mmCIF file of C-alpha atoms in Angstrom:
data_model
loop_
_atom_site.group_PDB
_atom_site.id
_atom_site.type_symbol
_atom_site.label_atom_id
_atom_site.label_comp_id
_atom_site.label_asym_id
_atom_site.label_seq_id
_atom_site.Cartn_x
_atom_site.Cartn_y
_atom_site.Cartn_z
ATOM 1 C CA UNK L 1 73.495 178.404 84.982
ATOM 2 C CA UNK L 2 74.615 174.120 84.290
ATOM 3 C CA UNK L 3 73.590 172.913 81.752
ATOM 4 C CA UNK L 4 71.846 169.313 83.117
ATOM 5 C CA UNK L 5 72.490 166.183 80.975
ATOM 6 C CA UNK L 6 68.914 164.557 80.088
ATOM 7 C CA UNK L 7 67.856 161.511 80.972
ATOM 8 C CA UNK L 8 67.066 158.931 78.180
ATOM 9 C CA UNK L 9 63.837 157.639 77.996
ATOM 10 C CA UNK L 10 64.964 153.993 77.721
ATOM 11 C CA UNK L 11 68.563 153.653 78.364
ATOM 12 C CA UNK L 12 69.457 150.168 75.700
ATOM 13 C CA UNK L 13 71.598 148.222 78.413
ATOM 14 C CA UNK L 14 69.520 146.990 81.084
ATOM 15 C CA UNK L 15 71.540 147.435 84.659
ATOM 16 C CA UNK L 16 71.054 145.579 87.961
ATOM 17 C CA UNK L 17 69.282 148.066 90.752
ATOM 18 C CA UNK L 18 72.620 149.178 92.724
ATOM 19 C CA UNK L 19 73.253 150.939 95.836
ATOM 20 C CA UNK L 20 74.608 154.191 95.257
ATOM 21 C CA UNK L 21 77.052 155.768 98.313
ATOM 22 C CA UNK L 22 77.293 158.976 96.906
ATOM 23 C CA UNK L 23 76.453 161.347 94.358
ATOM 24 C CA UNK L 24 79.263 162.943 91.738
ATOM 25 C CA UNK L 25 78.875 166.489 90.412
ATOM 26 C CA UNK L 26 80.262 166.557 86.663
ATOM 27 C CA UNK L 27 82.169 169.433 84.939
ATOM 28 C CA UNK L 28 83.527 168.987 81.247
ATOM 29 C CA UNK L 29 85.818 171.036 79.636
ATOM 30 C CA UNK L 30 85.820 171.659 75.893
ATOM 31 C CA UNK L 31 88.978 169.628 75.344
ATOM 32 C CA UNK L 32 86.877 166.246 76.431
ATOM 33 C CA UNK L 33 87.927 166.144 79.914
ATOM 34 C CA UNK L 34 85.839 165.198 82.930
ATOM 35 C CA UNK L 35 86.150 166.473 86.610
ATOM 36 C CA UNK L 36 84.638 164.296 89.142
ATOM 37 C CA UNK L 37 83.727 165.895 93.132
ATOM 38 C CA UNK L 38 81.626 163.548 95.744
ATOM 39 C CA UNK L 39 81.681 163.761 99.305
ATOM 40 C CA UNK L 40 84.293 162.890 101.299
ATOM 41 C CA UNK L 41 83.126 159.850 103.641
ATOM 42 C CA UNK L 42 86.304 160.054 105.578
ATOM 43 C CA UNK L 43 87.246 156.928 105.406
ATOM 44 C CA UNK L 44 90.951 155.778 106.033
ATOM 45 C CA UNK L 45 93.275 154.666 102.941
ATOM 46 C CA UNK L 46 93.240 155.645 99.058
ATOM 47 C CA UNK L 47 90.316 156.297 97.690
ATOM 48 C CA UNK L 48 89.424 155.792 93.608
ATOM 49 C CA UNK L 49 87.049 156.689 90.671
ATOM 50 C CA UNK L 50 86.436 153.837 88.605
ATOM 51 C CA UNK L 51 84.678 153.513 85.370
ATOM 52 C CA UNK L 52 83.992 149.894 83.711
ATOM 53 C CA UNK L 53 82.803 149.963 80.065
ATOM 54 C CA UNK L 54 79.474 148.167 79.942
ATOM 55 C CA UNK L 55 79.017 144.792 77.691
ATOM 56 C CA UNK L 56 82.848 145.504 76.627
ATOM 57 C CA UNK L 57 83.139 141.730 76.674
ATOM 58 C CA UNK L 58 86.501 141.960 78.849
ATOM 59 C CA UNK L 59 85.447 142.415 82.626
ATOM 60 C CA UNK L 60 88.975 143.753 83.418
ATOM 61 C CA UNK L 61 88.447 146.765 80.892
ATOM 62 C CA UNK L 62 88.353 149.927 83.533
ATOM 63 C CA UNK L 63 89.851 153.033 84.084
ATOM 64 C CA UNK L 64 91.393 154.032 87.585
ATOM 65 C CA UNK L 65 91.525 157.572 88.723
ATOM 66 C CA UNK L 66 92.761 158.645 92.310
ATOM 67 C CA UNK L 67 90.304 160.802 94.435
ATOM 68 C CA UNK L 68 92.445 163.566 96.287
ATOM 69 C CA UNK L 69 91.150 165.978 98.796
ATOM 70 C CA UNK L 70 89.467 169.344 97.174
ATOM 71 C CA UNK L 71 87.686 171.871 98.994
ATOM 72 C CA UNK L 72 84.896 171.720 101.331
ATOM 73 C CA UNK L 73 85.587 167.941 102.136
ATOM 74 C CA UNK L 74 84.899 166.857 98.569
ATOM 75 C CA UNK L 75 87.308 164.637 97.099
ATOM 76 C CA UNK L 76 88.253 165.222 93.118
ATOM 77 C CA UNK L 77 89.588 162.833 89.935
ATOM 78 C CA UNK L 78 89.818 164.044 86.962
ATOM 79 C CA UNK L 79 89.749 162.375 83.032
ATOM 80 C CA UNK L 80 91.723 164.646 81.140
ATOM 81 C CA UNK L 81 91.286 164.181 77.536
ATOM 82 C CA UNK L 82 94.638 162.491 77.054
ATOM 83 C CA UNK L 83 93.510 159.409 78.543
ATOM 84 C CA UNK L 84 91.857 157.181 76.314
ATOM 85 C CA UNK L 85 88.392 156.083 77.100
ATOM 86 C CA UNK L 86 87.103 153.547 74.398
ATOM 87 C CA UNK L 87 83.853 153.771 72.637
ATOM 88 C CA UNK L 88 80.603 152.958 74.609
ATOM 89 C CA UNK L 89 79.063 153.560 77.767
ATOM 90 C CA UNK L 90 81.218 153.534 81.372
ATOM 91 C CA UNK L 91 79.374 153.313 84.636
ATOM 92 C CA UNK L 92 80.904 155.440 87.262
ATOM 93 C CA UNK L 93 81.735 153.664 91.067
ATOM 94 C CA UNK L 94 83.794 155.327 93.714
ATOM 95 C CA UNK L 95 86.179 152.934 95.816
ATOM 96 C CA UNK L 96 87.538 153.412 99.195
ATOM 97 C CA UNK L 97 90.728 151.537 99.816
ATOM 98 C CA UNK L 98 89.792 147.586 99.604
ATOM 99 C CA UNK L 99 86.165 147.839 99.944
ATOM 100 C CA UNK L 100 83.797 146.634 96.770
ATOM 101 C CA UNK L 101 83.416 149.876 94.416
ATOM 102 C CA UNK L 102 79.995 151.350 94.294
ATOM 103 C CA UNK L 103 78.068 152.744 92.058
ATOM 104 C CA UNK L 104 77.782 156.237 91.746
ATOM 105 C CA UNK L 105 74.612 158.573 91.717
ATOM 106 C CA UNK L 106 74.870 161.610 89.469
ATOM 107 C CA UNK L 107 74.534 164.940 90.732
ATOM 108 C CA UNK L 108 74.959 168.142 88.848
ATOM 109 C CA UNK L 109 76.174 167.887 85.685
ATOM 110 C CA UNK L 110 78.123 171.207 84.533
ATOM 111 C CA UNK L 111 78.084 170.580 80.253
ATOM 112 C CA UNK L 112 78.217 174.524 79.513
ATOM 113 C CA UNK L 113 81.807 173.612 77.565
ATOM 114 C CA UNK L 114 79.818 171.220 75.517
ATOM 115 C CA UNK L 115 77.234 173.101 74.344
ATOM 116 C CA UNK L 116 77.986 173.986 69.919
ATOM 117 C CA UNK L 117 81.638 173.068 70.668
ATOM 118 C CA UNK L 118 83.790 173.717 67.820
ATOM 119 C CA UNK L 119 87.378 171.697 67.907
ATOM 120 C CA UNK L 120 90.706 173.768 66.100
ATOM 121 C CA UNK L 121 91.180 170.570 63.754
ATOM 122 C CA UNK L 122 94.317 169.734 65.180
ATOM 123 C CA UNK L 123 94.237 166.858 67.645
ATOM 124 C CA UNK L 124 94.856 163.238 66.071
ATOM 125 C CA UNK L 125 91.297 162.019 67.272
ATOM 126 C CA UNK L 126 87.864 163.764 68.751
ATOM 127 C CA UNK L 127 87.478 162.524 72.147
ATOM 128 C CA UNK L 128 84.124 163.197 73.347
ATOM 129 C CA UNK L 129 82.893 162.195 77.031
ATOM 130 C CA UNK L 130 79.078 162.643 78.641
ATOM 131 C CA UNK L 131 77.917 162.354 81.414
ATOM 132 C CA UNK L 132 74.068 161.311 82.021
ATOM 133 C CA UNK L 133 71.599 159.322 84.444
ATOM 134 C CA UNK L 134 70.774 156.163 83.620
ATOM 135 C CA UNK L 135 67.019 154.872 83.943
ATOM 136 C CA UNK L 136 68.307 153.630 87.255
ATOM 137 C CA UNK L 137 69.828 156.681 88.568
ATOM 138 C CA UNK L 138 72.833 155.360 88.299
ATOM 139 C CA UNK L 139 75.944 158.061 86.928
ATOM 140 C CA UNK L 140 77.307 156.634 83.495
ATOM 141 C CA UNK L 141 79.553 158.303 80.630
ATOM 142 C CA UNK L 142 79.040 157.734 77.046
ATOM 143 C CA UNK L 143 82.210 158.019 75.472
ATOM 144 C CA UNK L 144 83.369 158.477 71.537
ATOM 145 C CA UNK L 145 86.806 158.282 70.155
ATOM 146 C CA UNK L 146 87.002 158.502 66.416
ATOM 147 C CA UNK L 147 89.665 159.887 63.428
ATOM 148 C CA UNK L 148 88.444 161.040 61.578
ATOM 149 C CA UNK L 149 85.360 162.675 62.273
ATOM 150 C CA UNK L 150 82.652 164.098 60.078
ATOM 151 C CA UNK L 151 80.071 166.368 62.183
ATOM 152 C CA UNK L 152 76.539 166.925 61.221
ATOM 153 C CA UNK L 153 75.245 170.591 61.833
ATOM 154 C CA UNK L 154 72.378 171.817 60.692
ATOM 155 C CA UNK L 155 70.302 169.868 58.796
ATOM 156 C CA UNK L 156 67.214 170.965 56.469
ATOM 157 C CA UNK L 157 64.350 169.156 54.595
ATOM 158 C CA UNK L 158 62.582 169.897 51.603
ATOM 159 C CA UNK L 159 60.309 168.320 49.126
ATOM 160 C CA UNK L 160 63.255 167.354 47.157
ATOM 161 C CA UNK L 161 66.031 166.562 49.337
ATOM 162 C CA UNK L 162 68.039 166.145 52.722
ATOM 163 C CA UNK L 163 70.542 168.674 52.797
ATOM 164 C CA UNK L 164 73.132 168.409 55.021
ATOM 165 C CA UNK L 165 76.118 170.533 56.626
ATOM 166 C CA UNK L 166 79.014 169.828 58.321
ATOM 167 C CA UNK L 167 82.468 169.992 59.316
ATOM 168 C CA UNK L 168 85.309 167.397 58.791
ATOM 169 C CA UNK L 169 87.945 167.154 61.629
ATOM 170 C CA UNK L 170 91.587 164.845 61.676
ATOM 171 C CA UNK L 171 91.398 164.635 57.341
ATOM 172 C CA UNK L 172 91.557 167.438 54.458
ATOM 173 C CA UNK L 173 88.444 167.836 52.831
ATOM 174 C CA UNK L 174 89.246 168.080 49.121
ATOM 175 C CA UNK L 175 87.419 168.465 45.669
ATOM 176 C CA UNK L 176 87.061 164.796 45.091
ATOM 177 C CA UNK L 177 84.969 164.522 48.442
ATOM 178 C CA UNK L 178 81.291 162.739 48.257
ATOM 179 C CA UNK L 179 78.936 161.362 50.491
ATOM 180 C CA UNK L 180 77.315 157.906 50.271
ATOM 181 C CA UNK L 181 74.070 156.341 51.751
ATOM 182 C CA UNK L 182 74.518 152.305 51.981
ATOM 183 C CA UNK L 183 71.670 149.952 53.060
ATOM 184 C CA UNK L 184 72.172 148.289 55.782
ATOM 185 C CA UNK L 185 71.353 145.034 54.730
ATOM 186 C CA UNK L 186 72.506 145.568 50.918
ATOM 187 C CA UNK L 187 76.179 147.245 51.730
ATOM 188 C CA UNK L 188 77.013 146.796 47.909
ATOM 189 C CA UNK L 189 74.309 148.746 46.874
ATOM 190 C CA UNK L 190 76.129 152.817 47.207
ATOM 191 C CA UNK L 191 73.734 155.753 46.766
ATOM 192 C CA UNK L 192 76.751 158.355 45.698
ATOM 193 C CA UNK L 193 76.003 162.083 46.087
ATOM 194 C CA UNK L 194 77.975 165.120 45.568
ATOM 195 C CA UNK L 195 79.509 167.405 48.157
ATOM 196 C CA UNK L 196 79.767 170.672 48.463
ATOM 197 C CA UNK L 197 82.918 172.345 50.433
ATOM 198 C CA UNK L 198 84.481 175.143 52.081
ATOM 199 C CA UNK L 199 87.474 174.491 53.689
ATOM 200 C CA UNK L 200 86.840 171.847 56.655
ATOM 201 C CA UNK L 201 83.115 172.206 56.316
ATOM 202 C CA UNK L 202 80.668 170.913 53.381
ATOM 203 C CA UNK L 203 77.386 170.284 52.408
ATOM 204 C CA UNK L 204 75.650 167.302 51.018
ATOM 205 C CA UNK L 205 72.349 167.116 49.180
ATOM 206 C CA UNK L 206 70.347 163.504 49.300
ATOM 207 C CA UNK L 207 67.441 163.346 47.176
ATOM 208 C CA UNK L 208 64.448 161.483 48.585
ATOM 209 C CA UNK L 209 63.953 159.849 44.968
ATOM 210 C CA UNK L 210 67.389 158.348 45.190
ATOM 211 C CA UNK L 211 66.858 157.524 48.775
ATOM 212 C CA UNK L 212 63.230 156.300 48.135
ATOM 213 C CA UNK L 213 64.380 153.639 45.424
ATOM 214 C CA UNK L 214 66.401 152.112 47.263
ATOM 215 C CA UNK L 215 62.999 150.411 49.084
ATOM 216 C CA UNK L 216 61.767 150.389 52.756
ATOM 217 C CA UNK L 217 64.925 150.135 54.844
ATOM 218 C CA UNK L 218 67.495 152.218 56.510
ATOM 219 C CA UNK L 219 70.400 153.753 55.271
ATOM 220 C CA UNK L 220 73.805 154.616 56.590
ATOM 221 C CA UNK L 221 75.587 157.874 55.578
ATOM 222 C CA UNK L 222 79.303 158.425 55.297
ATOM 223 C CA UNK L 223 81.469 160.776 54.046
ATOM 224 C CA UNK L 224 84.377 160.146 51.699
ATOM 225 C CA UNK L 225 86.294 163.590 52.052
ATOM 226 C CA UNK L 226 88.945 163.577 49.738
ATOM 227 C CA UNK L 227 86.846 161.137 47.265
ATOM 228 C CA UNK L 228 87.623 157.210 46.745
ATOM 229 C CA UNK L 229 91.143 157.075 47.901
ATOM 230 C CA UNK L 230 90.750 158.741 51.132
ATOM 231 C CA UNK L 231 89.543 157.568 54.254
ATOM 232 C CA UNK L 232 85.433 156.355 54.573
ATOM 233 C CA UNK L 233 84.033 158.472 57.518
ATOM 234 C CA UNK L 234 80.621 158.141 59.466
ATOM 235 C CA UNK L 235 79.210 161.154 59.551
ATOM 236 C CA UNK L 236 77.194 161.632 63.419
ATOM 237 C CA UNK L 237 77.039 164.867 65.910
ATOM 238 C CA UNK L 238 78.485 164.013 68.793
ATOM 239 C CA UNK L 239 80.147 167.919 69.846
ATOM 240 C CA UNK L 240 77.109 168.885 71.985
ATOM 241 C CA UNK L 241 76.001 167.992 75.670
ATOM 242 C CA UNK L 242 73.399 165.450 74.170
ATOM 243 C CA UNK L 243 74.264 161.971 74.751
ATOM 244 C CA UNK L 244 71.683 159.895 73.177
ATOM 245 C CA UNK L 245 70.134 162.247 69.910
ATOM 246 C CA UNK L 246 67.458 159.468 68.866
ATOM 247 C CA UNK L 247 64.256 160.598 70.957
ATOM 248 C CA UNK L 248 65.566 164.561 70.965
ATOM 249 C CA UNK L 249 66.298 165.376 67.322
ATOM 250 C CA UNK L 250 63.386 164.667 65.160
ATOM 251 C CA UNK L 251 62.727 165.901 61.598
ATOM 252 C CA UNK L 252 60.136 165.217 58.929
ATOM 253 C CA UNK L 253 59.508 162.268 56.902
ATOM 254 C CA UNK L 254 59.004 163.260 53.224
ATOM 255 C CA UNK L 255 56.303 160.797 50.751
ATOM 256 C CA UNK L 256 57.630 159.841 47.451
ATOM 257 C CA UNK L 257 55.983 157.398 45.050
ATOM 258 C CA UNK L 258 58.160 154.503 43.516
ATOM 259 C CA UNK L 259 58.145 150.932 41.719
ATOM 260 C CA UNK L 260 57.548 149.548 45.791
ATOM 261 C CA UNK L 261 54.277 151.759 46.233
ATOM 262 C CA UNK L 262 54.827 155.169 48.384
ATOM 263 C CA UNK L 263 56.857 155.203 50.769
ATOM 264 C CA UNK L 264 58.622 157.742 52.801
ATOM 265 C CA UNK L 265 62.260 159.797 53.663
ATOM 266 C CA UNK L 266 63.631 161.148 56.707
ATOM 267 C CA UNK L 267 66.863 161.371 58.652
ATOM 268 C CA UNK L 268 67.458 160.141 62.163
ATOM 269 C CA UNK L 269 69.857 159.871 64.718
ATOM 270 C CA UNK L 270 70.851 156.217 66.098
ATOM 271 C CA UNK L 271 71.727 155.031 69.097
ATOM 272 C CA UNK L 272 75.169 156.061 68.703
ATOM 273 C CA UNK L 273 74.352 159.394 67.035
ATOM 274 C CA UNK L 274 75.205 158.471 63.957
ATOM 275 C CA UNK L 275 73.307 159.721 61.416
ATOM 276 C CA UNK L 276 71.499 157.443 58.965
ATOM 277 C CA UNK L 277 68.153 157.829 57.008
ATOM 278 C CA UNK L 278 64.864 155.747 57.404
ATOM 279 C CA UNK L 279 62.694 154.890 54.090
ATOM 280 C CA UNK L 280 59.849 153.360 55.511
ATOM 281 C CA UNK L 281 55.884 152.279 53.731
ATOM 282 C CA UNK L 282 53.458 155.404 53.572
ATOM 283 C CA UNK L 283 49.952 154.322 53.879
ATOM 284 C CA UNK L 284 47.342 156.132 51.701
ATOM 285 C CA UNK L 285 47.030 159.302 52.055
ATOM 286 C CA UNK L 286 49.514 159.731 54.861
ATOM 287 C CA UNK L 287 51.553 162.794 55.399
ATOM 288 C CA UNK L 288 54.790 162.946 55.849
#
């Protein structure tokens, strides 16, 4: 059974309605590589895959991978995971010799590899790539590249706190480690909190009254794994077949009272799955 990549309810980047040729049938592979297989239109001269990061700001940023015949008059590119594919989103067009490329319509995505992948620790940077429809129809693949990498797992609310576990990949994770949640629009003001390890993985306890007095607002969280002399890491989930989190992972907000009135906690995922908290007004009486 595939696994099929969901479509977002409102893709951010707006996209011109384009003609799509063909459709391309995805496979990843747990190392970050993508397979690509359309039709063959037997047409004469080389044919390419060719993905264009969106909004890059540099309209000759693109990656060029040869189609070569496969079975059953497909043709095939691959993306192993040793090319780099920069942060952000890359729409997907298939070129056939010197004819304009064309966008690509996606067809079944095969994520299985994806789903609760766990890396070995050992590469110099986590390249994940996923493949989804657009709110066009139109093939795209949301790409990360970061070193290192702090991944949220399971995460669990109580009347007290946020707790939150995790696993740290391309950077020991020491004693000295601690979290912090920074306002957005006050990135001097550090909420500190203390982590709890085991090896690569660790656990992190925010308290909605620490959280709560910092006022209505959202929050960033990071990870400082081997304390203030080490490296400052985001902590997001990207290792699943989920590329945008926002809409799918939801958890409760909790209500706390403070000097601003009540207000209330909750983590989210953002557009980039990163993983940040919201502290937002609670009107009277309002759960959370």
């Amino acid at each position: 059974m595939t696994t099929l990549a969901p479509t977002p309810a409102g893709d951010r980047h707006s996209e011109a309605d384009d003609v799509t040729v063909a459709r391309a049938d995805c496979q990843a592979d747990s190392a970050g590589g993508l397979t690509f297989d359309i039709s063959d239109p037997g047409m004469p001269g080389p044919a390419h895959l060719v993905l264009r990061r969106r909004d890059s700001g540099h309209p000759a940023e693109e990656v060029r991978l040869p189609l070569t015949p496969a079975a059953d008059g497909r043709l095939r590119a691959a993306l192993p995971s040793s090319v780099r594919l920069a942060e952000g989103r890359w729409d997907v067009y298939a070129q056939h010799a010197d004819e304009e490329p064309q966008r690509l319509a996606p067809g079944v995505n095969d994520l299985r590899s994806l789903v609760d992948r766990v890396l070995d620790g050992t590469g110099e940077h986590i390249a994940v790539r996923i493949p989804y429809a657009t709110k066009h129809g139109n093939l795209t693949v949301r790409s990360w590249l970061r070193s290192p990498h702090a991944e949220a797992g399971e995460i669990l609310i109580s009347e007290a706190s946020i707790g939150i576990r995790g696993r740290v990949y391309g950077t020991p994770l020491t004693a000295e480690a601690y979290a912090e949640a920074v306002p957005r629009t006050e990135t001097d003001r550090i909420q500190r909190s203390q982590v709890t390890t085991d090896g690569a993985d660790f656990t992190v306890i925010l308290h909605h009254g620490l959280l709560a007095g910092t006022g209505p607002g959202r929050l960033n969280l990071w990870l400082r794994p081997a304390g203030e002399s080490g490296p400052r890491v985001r902590i997001a989930r990207l290792l699943d077949d989920v590329p945008d989190k926002k809409a799918i992972f939801t958890y409760p907000f909790v209500r706390t009272d403070t000097e601003y009135g009540p207000v209330e906690t909750g983590p989210y995922y953002t557009l980039d799955n990163d993983l940040s908290v919201r502290v937002r007004a609670a009107g009277p009486g309002k759960d959370g």
